[in-house]
Amino acid sequence: MVSLPSFLFVSFILFLAGIVVMIARKNVIAILLGIELILNAAALNFVAYTRFINNNLEGHIIALFIIVIAAAEAAVGLAIVIRFYQIRESIHIDDATQLQS
Amino acid sequence: MNSSIVSFLSEMTNFEFTSLHAFIIFGIACFLMVNVSALIGGLGTYAERKISADLQMRQGPNRVGPFGILQFLADGVKLLLKEIIIPTQADKVLFLISPLLCLAGVFATLAVLPISSGLILTDLNIGILYVLGVSSLVGVGIFLGGYSSNSKWSMLGGMRGAAQIISYEVPVTLCIISIVLMAGGLSMTTLVNEQGGLPHQWYILHNPFAFIGFFVFFIGILAESNRAPFDLPEAESELVSGYHTEYSGMAFSFFALAEYIEVFVLCGISATLYLGGYKVPFELGSGELINSTLGGPEFIGKGIGQLLQLGAFFTKTFLLYYVVIWIRWTLPRLRVDQLVSLCWKYLTPISIINLIGIAAWEWIFKGQSIFNLIASLLHSSGGGGH
Amino acid sequence: MFIDIMFILSALLTLGGAFGVVASKNIMHACIYLLGSLFGVAGLYATLGADFLAAMQLVVYAGGIIILMLFAIMLTGGHKEAVNKFGLDKIPSMGSVKTFLIGSFSSLIIGSVVLKIIASIINSHDGSGKLPEFSSSVEKIGTLLVTDHVLSFEISSVLLLGALVGAAVISRPRKQ
């Protein structure tokens, strides 16, 4: 039961769910939720591989850095969302068109 | 297997448990632990009312049972029989989930609370980090309770609560890291065993930075558990009763119970980190001294040692609990801007300086406490005089 | 046996949470489903013997990111489908049938590509293999962080400082 393919399967489904959320949602915060899912799928893959194939701790370090990057990304992303809401009074991704020429 | 209640029992009785036995014992121990802590939470409400009455020259509850000690049972029965009223515009699922999230976060921290050297449910090697992680569920619960009630008071209370909890987590975590730096391990038993039974061996008197750190930590846990003078999320005079305005019946009592048990757990953790935890002076806790002086079978000495450790832990914890209640009925409530500036302008810089100071202390004095240094200084000067 | 049960529970929590994030119509509920999913991932880490990582996941995600996201949702008007002053709100912000069709189609394509890559691993692995001997400790991770990976450690600290200052600067209201 507890083997590499099962972990890969879980992370695969997690990744696909993140992709669907990122593409289908039009709410900026919901897109950030999808990014969190994808980052978690990647980190889970690293930890599973390091357990079953490498058998050292390198994957844990990478997963730790992924968590750090996720925290930084969430902070900056949500700051941008709040600023965007102050300017456009919306968190709809289609409203973010001011940089289009 | 690291030390836990199961391994302790198997060592006491010289009996090798199979995994099924271990599972059953673990389940019973968890059940007892949760119920005892719920009892402590209930008695906490009684203690709060009695101590506040004492401070205000009143009688307090005195009708149910001797000295009114069964008042919390009467209150519990009353709350059980009350209807849980769900506002029509509320988010029903989140409204019912949020008290459970609060209670689950608090009960999960009980798993690593070191009550005595044998009575710790499991000794994770990341104990204190685990406590930080699961206790942050309480903040989510408070926030969701405020949001889902669909009331302005609740929403303001919930936002205040979440902001307060995540900002005060910073100085608390920095204080914990500085203690971990001294102990050299994250597990709760390591943190306790590096200290001694006598006060000069505790971490609070280890060096001046840790002495300041204890007070920073204590103020931080007051704010984390939303106790006065930091009870802004449930400020009666501004927000009706904050995030649990719309709650009634058992849903309300879950919030109240979670708050009182959280205060108990956090007092226990600050006793563990700074006041020596379950340590008894002269290594009485291991039971070897009792066995060698009194004789008799081994398990009697061990049992007495465990009881002494339980006594030490609960004495320290309940003293801190008394101080928490005492502070609540003495100090007025802070304003929001005072709360924020206290956290970010005073406590966080102080705890960062403490962290650097403790690291420097460990490097310069090789981890010796200030009493050891003074003793060795006196010894060397006295030796030089001869 | 025990580790199997733990794996199944964590995997169900993870996948159920991910499904909830995909399917829920309310952004607040989606955030709570994400919390469940992250707890499930922490459980999977614990199953893999990465207990330090599991605790970090709980501390960072449950304590920080989820509350931050809930705050952002509250500050941007909750779950309401408010039409903004520019009148651009043609599609409901949590997605419509069309966007979900596009999303599932593209995830199907990406999924088949990824399956093509990991199929060799799944085929080569017999699936009945037991967990290899493994020991993880906080000390080893700490030693690795300050010896082999010290450069990335320092860079990530600079990244966090930059994110902190940047978030404060971006979200601060401009003075008129």
XYZ file of C-alpha atoms in Angstrom:
663
model
C 0.000 0.000 0.000
C 2.612 2.511 1.061
C 4.813 2.575 -1.996
C 6.180 5.136 -4.395
C 3.390 4.834 -7.025
C 0.653 5.543 -4.486
C 2.350 8.740 -3.372
C 2.944 9.710 -6.986
C -0.743 9.120 -7.682
C -1.826 11.367 -4.813
C 0.504 14.134 -5.877
C -0.605 13.693 -9.512
C -4.263 14.219 -8.577
C -3.308 17.172 -6.396
C -1.412 18.721 -9.294
C -4.313 18.236 -11.722
C -6.735 19.760 -9.211
C -4.446 22.759 -8.924
C -4.287 23.119 -12.721
C -8.077 22.984 -13.010
C -8.500 25.563 -10.236
C -5.948 27.879 -11.819
C -7.554 27.765 -15.251
C -11.241 27.589 -14.399
C -11.518 30.142 -11.620
C -11.792 33.831 -12.378
C -11.230 34.936 -8.786
C -7.638 36.007 -8.109
C -7.551 34.530 -4.603
C -8.951 31.229 -5.890
C -6.105 31.137 -8.412
C -3.676 31.569 -5.506
C -5.339 28.585 -3.820
C -4.656 26.561 -6.966
C -0.991 27.608 -6.889
C -0.748 26.370 -3.297
C -2.103 22.988 -4.378
C 0.473 22.722 -7.171
C 3.357 23.682 -4.875
C 2.238 21.057 -2.380
C 2.078 18.409 -5.085
C 5.660 19.245 -6.087
C 6.907 19.129 -2.501
C 5.142 15.819 -1.895
C 6.847 14.375 -4.964
C 10.269 15.452 -3.714
C 9.711 13.905 -0.282
C 8.368 10.654 -1.753
C 11.295 10.281 -4.163
C 13.851 11.007 -1.477
C 12.297 8.376 0.753
C 11.982 5.567 -1.745
C 14.871 6.144 -4.159
C 17.634 8.355 -2.740
C 17.173 7.543 0.920
C 18.785 10.767 2.064
C 17.461 14.101 3.270
C 17.953 16.241 0.157
C 14.269 16.070 -0.740
C 13.282 17.328 2.685
C 15.497 20.373 2.203
C 13.920 21.083 -1.184
C 10.435 20.713 0.293
C 11.412 23.115 3.059
C 12.465 25.680 0.474
C 9.208 25.109 -1.396
C 7.300 25.922 1.804
C 9.390 29.093 2.224
C 8.693 30.125 -1.361
C 4.984 29.395 -0.927
C 4.892 31.665 2.120
C 6.661 34.485 0.275
C 4.441 34.005 -2.777
C 1.260 34.087 -0.685
C 2.313 37.272 1.128
C 3.237 39.191 -2.031
C 0.342 37.776 -4.055
C -2.256 38.721 -1.477
C -0.731 42.198 -1.124
C -1.094 42.613 -4.896
C -4.688 41.347 -4.699
C -5.581 43.843 -1.988
C -3.957 46.711 -3.908
C -5.772 45.610 -7.062
C -9.054 45.615 -5.178
C -8.405 49.129 -3.903
C -7.874 50.382 -7.459
C -10.444 48.405 -9.484
C -12.979 47.396 -6.761
C -12.941 43.870 -8.091
C -10.931 40.688 -7.733
C -11.964 39.395 -11.130
C -8.925 38.357 -13.152
C -10.450 39.759 -16.363
C -10.408 43.239 -14.852
C -6.627 43.229 -14.702
C -6.228 44.585 -18.198
C -4.510 47.898 -17.605
C -1.129 46.674 -18.778
C -2.571 45.644 -22.146
C -1.729 48.077 -24.901
C 9.984 3.840 20.174
C 10.531 7.005 22.113
C 9.146 7.496 25.566
C 5.393 7.621 25.932
C 2.716 6.387 28.265
C 2.807 2.927 26.685
C 6.547 2.423 26.997
C 6.426 3.740 30.550
C 3.717 1.248 31.537
C 5.578 -1.608 29.907
C 8.708 -0.635 31.829
C 6.769 -0.356 35.084
C 5.119 -3.744 34.824
C 7.890 -5.578 32.969
C 5.402 -6.703 30.378
C 5.954 -6.585 26.647
C 2.896 -5.083 24.998
C 1.822 -6.134 21.549
C 0.733 -3.421 19.155
C -2.947 -4.132 19.859
C -2.415 -3.729 23.610
C -0.461 -0.576 23.001
C -3.237 0.785 20.822
C -5.909 0.052 23.449
C -3.826 1.570 26.260
C -3.141 4.588 24.120
C -6.843 5.007 23.377
C -7.743 4.790 27.071
C -4.987 7.248 27.969
C -6.176 9.711 25.321
C -9.759 9.385 26.551
C -8.699 10.017 30.153
C -6.456 12.915 29.151
C -9.195 14.667 27.197
C -11.726 14.188 29.976
C -9.382 15.325 32.715
C -8.466 18.397 30.722
C -12.138 19.126 30.092
C -12.646 18.839 33.848
C -9.747 21.237 34.387
C -11.318 23.609 31.875
C -14.633 23.413 33.737
C -12.934 23.987 37.069
C -11.158 26.894 35.392
C -14.457 28.707 34.952
C -15.215 28.074 38.627
C -11.759 29.292 39.654
C -12.147 32.363 37.518
C -15.442 33.312 39.133
C -14.244 32.537 42.640
C -10.963 34.435 42.283
C -12.661 37.409 40.666
C -15.145 37.426 43.520
C -12.262 37.322 45.942
C -10.580 40.270 44.251
C -13.812 42.258 44.302
C -14.806 41.366 47.901
C -17.779 39.284 46.767
C -18.913 35.751 47.552
C -18.899 34.194 44.107
C -20.771 30.965 43.359
C -21.645 29.284 46.649
C -24.916 27.412 46.178
C -24.189 24.238 44.186
C -22.138 21.795 46.206
C -19.599 22.698 48.901
C -18.264 26.237 48.239
C -20.153 26.149 44.956
C -17.589 23.835 43.420
C -20.203 22.013 41.341
C -21.298 25.242 39.709
C -19.523 24.349 36.470
C -21.503 21.096 36.234
C -24.748 23.003 36.638
C -23.628 25.442 33.967
C -22.669 22.557 31.700
C -26.071 20.901 32.078
C -27.763 24.222 31.384
C -25.696 24.744 28.226
C -26.352 21.171 27.066
C -30.091 21.665 27.329
C -30.059 24.969 25.465
C -30.903 25.159 21.816
C -28.157 25.984 19.332
C -29.602 28.927 17.464
C -28.266 29.321 13.935
C -28.890 32.757 12.402
C -30.795 32.519 9.111
C -28.180 34.450 7.144
C -25.285 32.502 8.671
C -22.987 30.165 6.798
C -24.362 27.044 8.481
C -21.543 24.557 7.888
C -18.780 26.930 8.905
C -20.902 28.138 11.831
C -20.994 24.623 13.251
C -17.424 23.663 12.284
C -15.592 26.613 13.830
C -16.111 25.724 17.531
C -14.992 22.194 16.704
C -11.846 23.549 15.018
C -11.041 25.551 18.148
C -11.560 22.582 20.425
C -9.670 20.179 18.135
C -6.676 22.490 17.975
C -6.518 22.711 21.755
C -7.021 18.989 22.385
C -4.353 18.096 19.836
C -1.761 20.004 21.843
C -2.449 17.754 24.845
C -0.662 14.908 23.042
C 2.785 16.278 23.818
C 2.114 18.021 27.138
C 4.708 16.547 29.554
C 2.738 16.081 32.768
C 5.285 13.702 34.239
C 8.150 11.635 32.872
C 5.808 8.681 32.377
C 2.547 10.437 31.676
C 3.185 11.998 28.298
C 0.943 10.669 25.576
C 3.674 10.650 22.975
C 7.068 12.271 22.963
C 7.432 13.491 19.396
C 10.927 14.605 18.496
C 9.413 17.819 17.130
C 7.161 18.347 20.166
C 7.232 22.097 20.563
C 6.891 22.757 16.815
C 3.876 20.440 16.788
C 2.309 22.510 19.553
C 2.853 25.689 17.540
C 1.361 24.072 14.449
C -1.821 22.603 15.822
C -2.557 25.469 18.193
C -2.786 27.771 15.191
C -6.037 25.968 14.330
C -7.573 27.982 17.173
C -6.975 31.181 15.230
C -8.672 29.734 12.146
C -11.614 28.635 14.310
C -12.019 32.060 15.883
C -11.810 33.783 12.516
C -14.355 31.458 10.914
C -16.666 31.791 13.919
C -16.600 35.529 13.462
C -17.106 35.348 9.722
C -19.838 32.740 9.580
C -22.116 34.386 12.148
C -22.867 37.123 9.615
C -22.960 39.777 12.289
C -20.898 42.934 12.432
C -19.778 42.392 16.024
C -18.734 38.856 15.313
C -16.852 39.779 12.179
C -14.908 42.552 13.912
C -14.140 40.215 16.808
C -13.007 37.426 14.548
C -10.723 39.682 12.502
C -9.234 41.151 15.650
C -8.700 37.679 17.080
C -6.951 36.301 14.020
C -4.757 39.387 13.614
C -3.809 39.259 17.277
C -3.019 35.550 17.235
C -0.822 35.602 14.155
C 1.052 38.724 15.204
C 1.750 37.506 18.729
C 2.936 34.177 17.355
C 6.154 35.944 16.292
C 7.547 36.875 19.750
C 6.290 33.611 21.255
C 8.048 31.565 18.572
C 11.248 33.561 18.970
C 11.202 32.941 22.729
C 10.633 29.225 22.143
C 13.521 29.140 19.659
C 15.834 30.737 22.205
C 14.919 28.035 24.735
C 15.418 25.324 22.103
C 18.852 26.825 21.498
C 19.745 26.277 25.159
C 18.263 22.786 25.419
C 19.501 21.472 22.086
C 16.346 19.623 21.097
C 12.741 20.146 20.100
C 11.141 17.302 22.033
C 9.394 18.115 25.286
C 11.324 15.623 27.413
C 14.626 17.050 26.164
C 13.455 20.521 27.098
C 12.556 19.346 30.600
C 15.516 17.066 31.207
C 18.055 19.777 30.437
C 16.724 21.652 33.461
C 16.975 20.669 37.092
C 14.603 20.436 39.989
C 15.865 23.392 41.981
C 15.000 26.961 40.936
C 18.577 27.933 40.070
C 18.664 25.128 37.516
C 15.564 26.356 35.708
C 15.877 28.167 32.421
C 14.238 31.294 33.795
C 17.281 31.842 36.021
C 19.786 30.448 33.534
C 20.845 33.836 32.214
C 19.451 37.393 32.144
C 18.115 37.070 28.597
C 16.020 34.036 29.477
C 14.690 35.914 32.505
C 13.406 38.686 30.246
C 12.273 36.072 27.734
C 9.948 34.455 30.270
C 7.963 37.662 30.672
C 7.842 38.251 26.929
C 6.619 34.686 26.481
C 4.016 35.047 29.196
C 2.618 38.268 27.712
C 2.601 36.533 24.339
C 0.604 33.549 25.564
C -1.866 35.877 27.286
C -2.471 37.456 23.898
C -2.536 34.123 22.066
C -5.258 32.740 24.307
C -7.267 36.002 24.091
C -7.151 36.637 27.811
C -7.400 40.027 29.407
C -5.791 42.544 29.026
C -5.719 41.314 25.426
C -9.347 40.157 25.171
C -10.077 42.511 22.297
C -11.808 39.787 20.208
C -14.506 39.497 22.852
C -14.453 43.004 24.277
C -17.803 43.308 26.031
C -17.941 47.073 26.008
C -17.282 47.509 22.292
C -18.336 44.299 20.523
C -21.233 42.615 22.294
C -19.193 39.544 23.044
C -17.033 39.392 19.952
C -16.704 36.315 17.823
C -19.147 34.226 19.842
C -21.964 36.757 19.957
C -24.298 34.588 17.876
C -23.412 31.293 19.500
C -25.547 29.584 22.107
C -25.755 26.252 23.862
C -22.996 23.717 23.359
C -21.458 25.623 20.447
C -20.773 28.522 22.775
C -19.510 26.275 25.532
C -17.061 24.685 23.076
C -15.507 28.102 22.545
C -15.405 28.773 26.276
C -13.994 25.327 27.045
C -11.370 25.715 24.318
C -10.280 29.014 25.809
C -9.916 27.664 29.339
C -8.112 24.489 28.266
C -5.832 26.542 26.039
C -4.881 28.693 28.996
C -4.099 25.531 30.965
C -2.027 24.029 28.148
C -0.108 27.240 27.520
C 0.579 27.657 31.246
C 1.827 24.069 31.286
C 4.085 24.744 28.319
C 5.527 27.888 29.871
C 6.148 25.920 33.074
C 7.875 23.277 30.949
C 10.009 25.727 29.034
C 11.059 28.085 31.800
C 10.169 26.676 35.217
C 11.586 23.176 35.047
C 8.388 21.356 34.092
C 7.809 18.191 36.083
C 11.292 18.144 37.624
C 11.428 17.441 41.365
C 14.483 18.483 43.443
C 17.244 15.917 44.208
C 16.133 13.533 41.418
C 13.238 12.272 43.560
C 11.196 11.796 40.407
C 13.099 8.751 39.194
C 12.349 6.960 42.460
C 15.872 5.594 43.024
C 16.469 7.617 46.194
C 13.131 6.520 47.656
C 13.890 2.905 46.824
C 17.359 2.997 48.359
C 16.187 4.610 51.611
C 12.843 2.893 52.100
C 13.454 -0.371 50.348
C 10.458 -2.292 49.140
C 9.512 -3.200 45.608
C 10.693 -1.017 42.786
C 7.367 0.108 41.430
C 6.389 1.817 44.710
C 9.362 4.157 44.474
C 8.655 4.814 40.833
C 4.991 5.458 41.556
C 5.819 7.904 44.347
C 8.277 9.614 42.027
C 5.619 9.942 39.350
C 3.174 11.398 41.877
C 5.784 13.934 42.999
C 6.390 14.898 39.386
C 2.655 15.298 38.818
C 2.499 17.485 41.909
C 5.392 19.646 40.735
C 3.902 20.113 37.276
C 0.418 20.936 38.482
C 1.698 23.294 41.208
C 3.665 25.340 38.689
C 0.878 25.274 36.107
C -1.865 26.266 38.510
C 0.272 29.060 39.956
C 0.632 30.460 36.444
C -3.109 29.899 35.897
C -3.807 31.924 39.034
C -1.567 34.707 37.756
C -3.456 34.729 34.443
C -6.809 35.110 36.209
C -5.338 37.678 38.591
C -4.098 39.756 35.639
C -7.503 39.530 33.992
C -9.291 41.077 36.935
C -6.610 43.681 37.617
C -5.593 45.306 34.351
C -7.857 47.261 32.002
C -8.187 46.273 28.363
C -5.731 47.610 25.799
C -6.735 49.533 22.708
C -6.087 47.962 19.309
C -3.262 50.350 18.409
C -1.634 49.750 21.797
C -1.905 46.001 21.211
C -0.229 46.227 17.809
C 2.496 48.594 18.931
C 3.201 46.454 22.013
C 3.728 43.435 19.784
C 5.718 44.928 16.937
C 7.577 47.771 18.651
C 8.449 46.172 21.974
C 7.997 42.416 22.267
C 9.371 41.386 18.857
C 12.592 43.467 19.076
C 13.116 42.365 22.683
C 12.713 38.715 21.757
C 15.080 39.061 18.782
C 17.688 40.649 21.074
C 17.070 37.811 23.543
C 17.663 35.246 20.828
C 20.961 36.846 19.814
C 21.938 37.299 23.452
C 21.276 33.676 24.328
C 23.220 32.503 21.285
C 26.145 34.684 22.382
C 25.835 33.409 25.959
C 25.917 29.801 24.817
C 28.984 30.532 22.695
C 30.931 32.542 25.307
C 30.124 30.632 28.488
C 29.682 27.171 26.910
C 26.096 26.890 28.126
C 26.836 27.383 31.826
C 24.186 29.075 33.885
C 24.868 32.284 35.769
C 24.865 30.449 39.111
C 27.508 28.040 37.897
C 29.644 30.948 36.765
C 29.294 32.763 40.096
C 30.009 29.567 42.017
C 33.125 28.801 39.999
C 34.261 32.425 40.352
C 33.833 32.310 44.143
C 35.551 28.953 44.252
C 38.563 30.132 42.262
C 38.940 33.378 44.239
C 38.538 31.514 47.502
C 41.112 28.993 46.341
C 43.477 31.823 45.408
C 43.256 33.297 48.923
C 44.748 30.222 50.551
C -0.794 -1.962 9.098
C -0.883 1.239 11.123
C 1.097 3.117 8.514
C -1.304 1.898 5.820
C -4.285 3.263 7.724
C -2.475 6.542 8.247
C -1.622 6.744 4.563
C -5.184 6.039 3.460
C -6.677 8.602 5.838
C -4.180 11.286 4.848
C -4.578 10.569 1.146
C -8.364 10.715 1.428
C -8.143 14.002 3.308
C -5.744 15.400 0.712
C -7.756 14.309 -2.313
C -11.087 15.236 -0.751
C -9.774 18.670 0.122
C -8.400 19.144 -3.390
C -11.736 18.067 -4.856
C -13.499 20.526 -2.560
C -11.228 23.346 -3.724
C -12.124 22.483 -7.316
C -15.851 22.046 -6.813
C -16.946 24.515 -4.142
C -18.793 27.625 -5.259
C -17.881 29.706 -2.220
C -14.322 31.025 -1.943
C -14.453 30.841 1.860
C -15.356 27.160 1.717
C -12.641 26.579 -0.876
C -10.133 28.048 1.569
C -11.268 25.671 4.319
C -11.061 22.713 1.919
C -7.521 23.845 1.114
C -6.767 23.768 4.850
C -7.988 20.156 4.971
C -5.899 19.281 1.951
C -2.780 20.814 3.505
C -3.388 18.868 6.705
C -3.613 15.741 4.590
C -0.291 16.563 2.949
C 1.219 17.019 6.411
C -0.088 13.567 7.298
C 1.518 12.154 4.145
C 4.823 13.754 5.165
C 4.509 12.111 8.569
C 3.827 8.784 6.831
C 7.026 9.252 4.859
C 8.994 9.853 8.053
C 9.450 13.571 7.470
C 8.053 14.711 10.790
C 9.933 18.009 10.873
C 8.526 18.841 7.467
C 5.007 17.916 8.631
C 5.303 20.282 11.585
C 6.650 23.052 9.369
C 3.746 22.495 6.986
C 1.286 22.902 9.867
C 3.036 25.980 11.286
C 3.448 27.808 7.983
C 0.224 26.856 6.221
C -2.376 26.524 8.969
C -0.972 29.329 11.079
C 0.105 31.732 8.392
C -1.019 31.312 4.846
C -4.614 30.187 5.417
C -5.335 33.007 7.863
C -3.683 35.446 5.434
C -5.919 34.186 2.629
C -9.038 34.408 4.803
C -8.059 37.986 5.622
C -7.604 38.810 1.958
C -11.015 37.304 1.159
C -12.637 39.390 3.879
C -10.866 42.576 2.789
C -11.945 42.055 -0.805
C -15.623 41.712 -0.112
C -16.109 38.156 1.043
C -17.706 35.636 -1.263
C -20.219 38.009 -2.789
C -20.359 38.274 -6.555
C -20.192 42.056 -6.505
C -20.354 43.813 -9.827
C -17.604 46.393 -9.911
C -17.922 49.977 -11.015
C -16.577 49.206 -14.476
C -19.381 46.742 -15.120
C -17.029 44.016 -16.316
C -18.459 41.154 -14.288
C -19.783 38.979 -17.092
C -18.477 35.642 -15.798
C -19.072 34.644 -12.173
C -15.723 34.831 -10.462
C -15.717 31.238 -9.199
C -15.905 29.945 -12.778
C -18.636 28.860 -15.142
C -19.247 25.683 -17.147
C -17.160 26.996 -20.018
C -14.108 27.774 -17.912
C -14.358 24.428 -16.156
C -14.513 22.635 -19.498
C -11.396 24.457 -20.663
C -9.694 23.747 -17.350
C -10.428 20.042 -17.357
C -9.420 19.723 -21.020
C -6.053 21.360 -20.430
C -5.505 19.364 -17.247
C -6.284 16.227 -19.269
C -3.527 17.121 -21.729
C -1.029 18.012 -18.988
C -2.049 14.905 -17.063
C -1.412 12.601 -19.986
C 2.030 14.165 -20.488
C 2.883 13.724 -16.797
C 1.516 10.152 -16.813
C 3.770 9.392 -19.770
C 6.729 10.516 -17.659
C 5.852 8.677 -14.438
C 4.516 5.526 -16.134
C 8.000 4.014 -16.259
C 8.399 4.420 -12.498
C 4.995 2.912 -11.774
C 5.699 -0.016 -14.091
C 9.169 -0.678 -12.715
C 7.919 -0.561 -9.121
C 6.177 -3.736 -8.084
C 3.993 -1.839 -5.619
C 4.295 -4.434 -2.878
C 7.642 -3.116 -1.682
C 7.875 -2.207 1.960
C 9.254 1.030 3.297
C 13.045 1.143 3.199
C 14.917 1.778 6.438
C 15.112 5.473 6.981
C 15.963 7.852 9.743
C 15.182 11.521 9.753
C 16.080 13.889 12.487
C 15.967 17.598 13.009
C 19.701 17.701 13.684
C 20.557 16.163 10.317
C 18.301 18.618 8.488
C 19.847 21.510 10.404
C 23.360 20.312 9.626
C 22.518 19.950 5.944
C 20.972 23.416 5.890
C 24.092 25.138 7.156
C 26.663 23.022 5.321
C 25.614 21.787 1.883
C 22.712 24.125 1.301
C 23.923 27.240 3.067
C 23.759 29.423 -0.045
C 20.128 28.595 -0.795
C 19.350 28.992 2.901
C 20.727 32.522 2.897
C 19.060 33.352 -0.403
C 15.709 32.181 0.941
C 16.136 34.403 3.993
C 16.787 37.367 1.683
C 13.739 36.313 -0.348
C 11.570 36.316 2.769
C 12.838 39.756 3.773
C 12.115 41.049 0.288
C 8.632 39.531 0.351
C 7.954 41.098 3.761
C 9.030 44.590 2.702
C 7.416 44.249 -0.717
C 4.069 43.134 0.680
C 4.061 46.029 3.148
C 4.933 48.541 0.435
C 2.454 47.223 -2.133
C -0.577 46.958 0.117
C -0.067 50.316 1.834
C -2.660 52.881 0.735
C -1.104 55.749 -1.177
C -1.162 59.184 0.389
C -3.090 61.663 -1.722
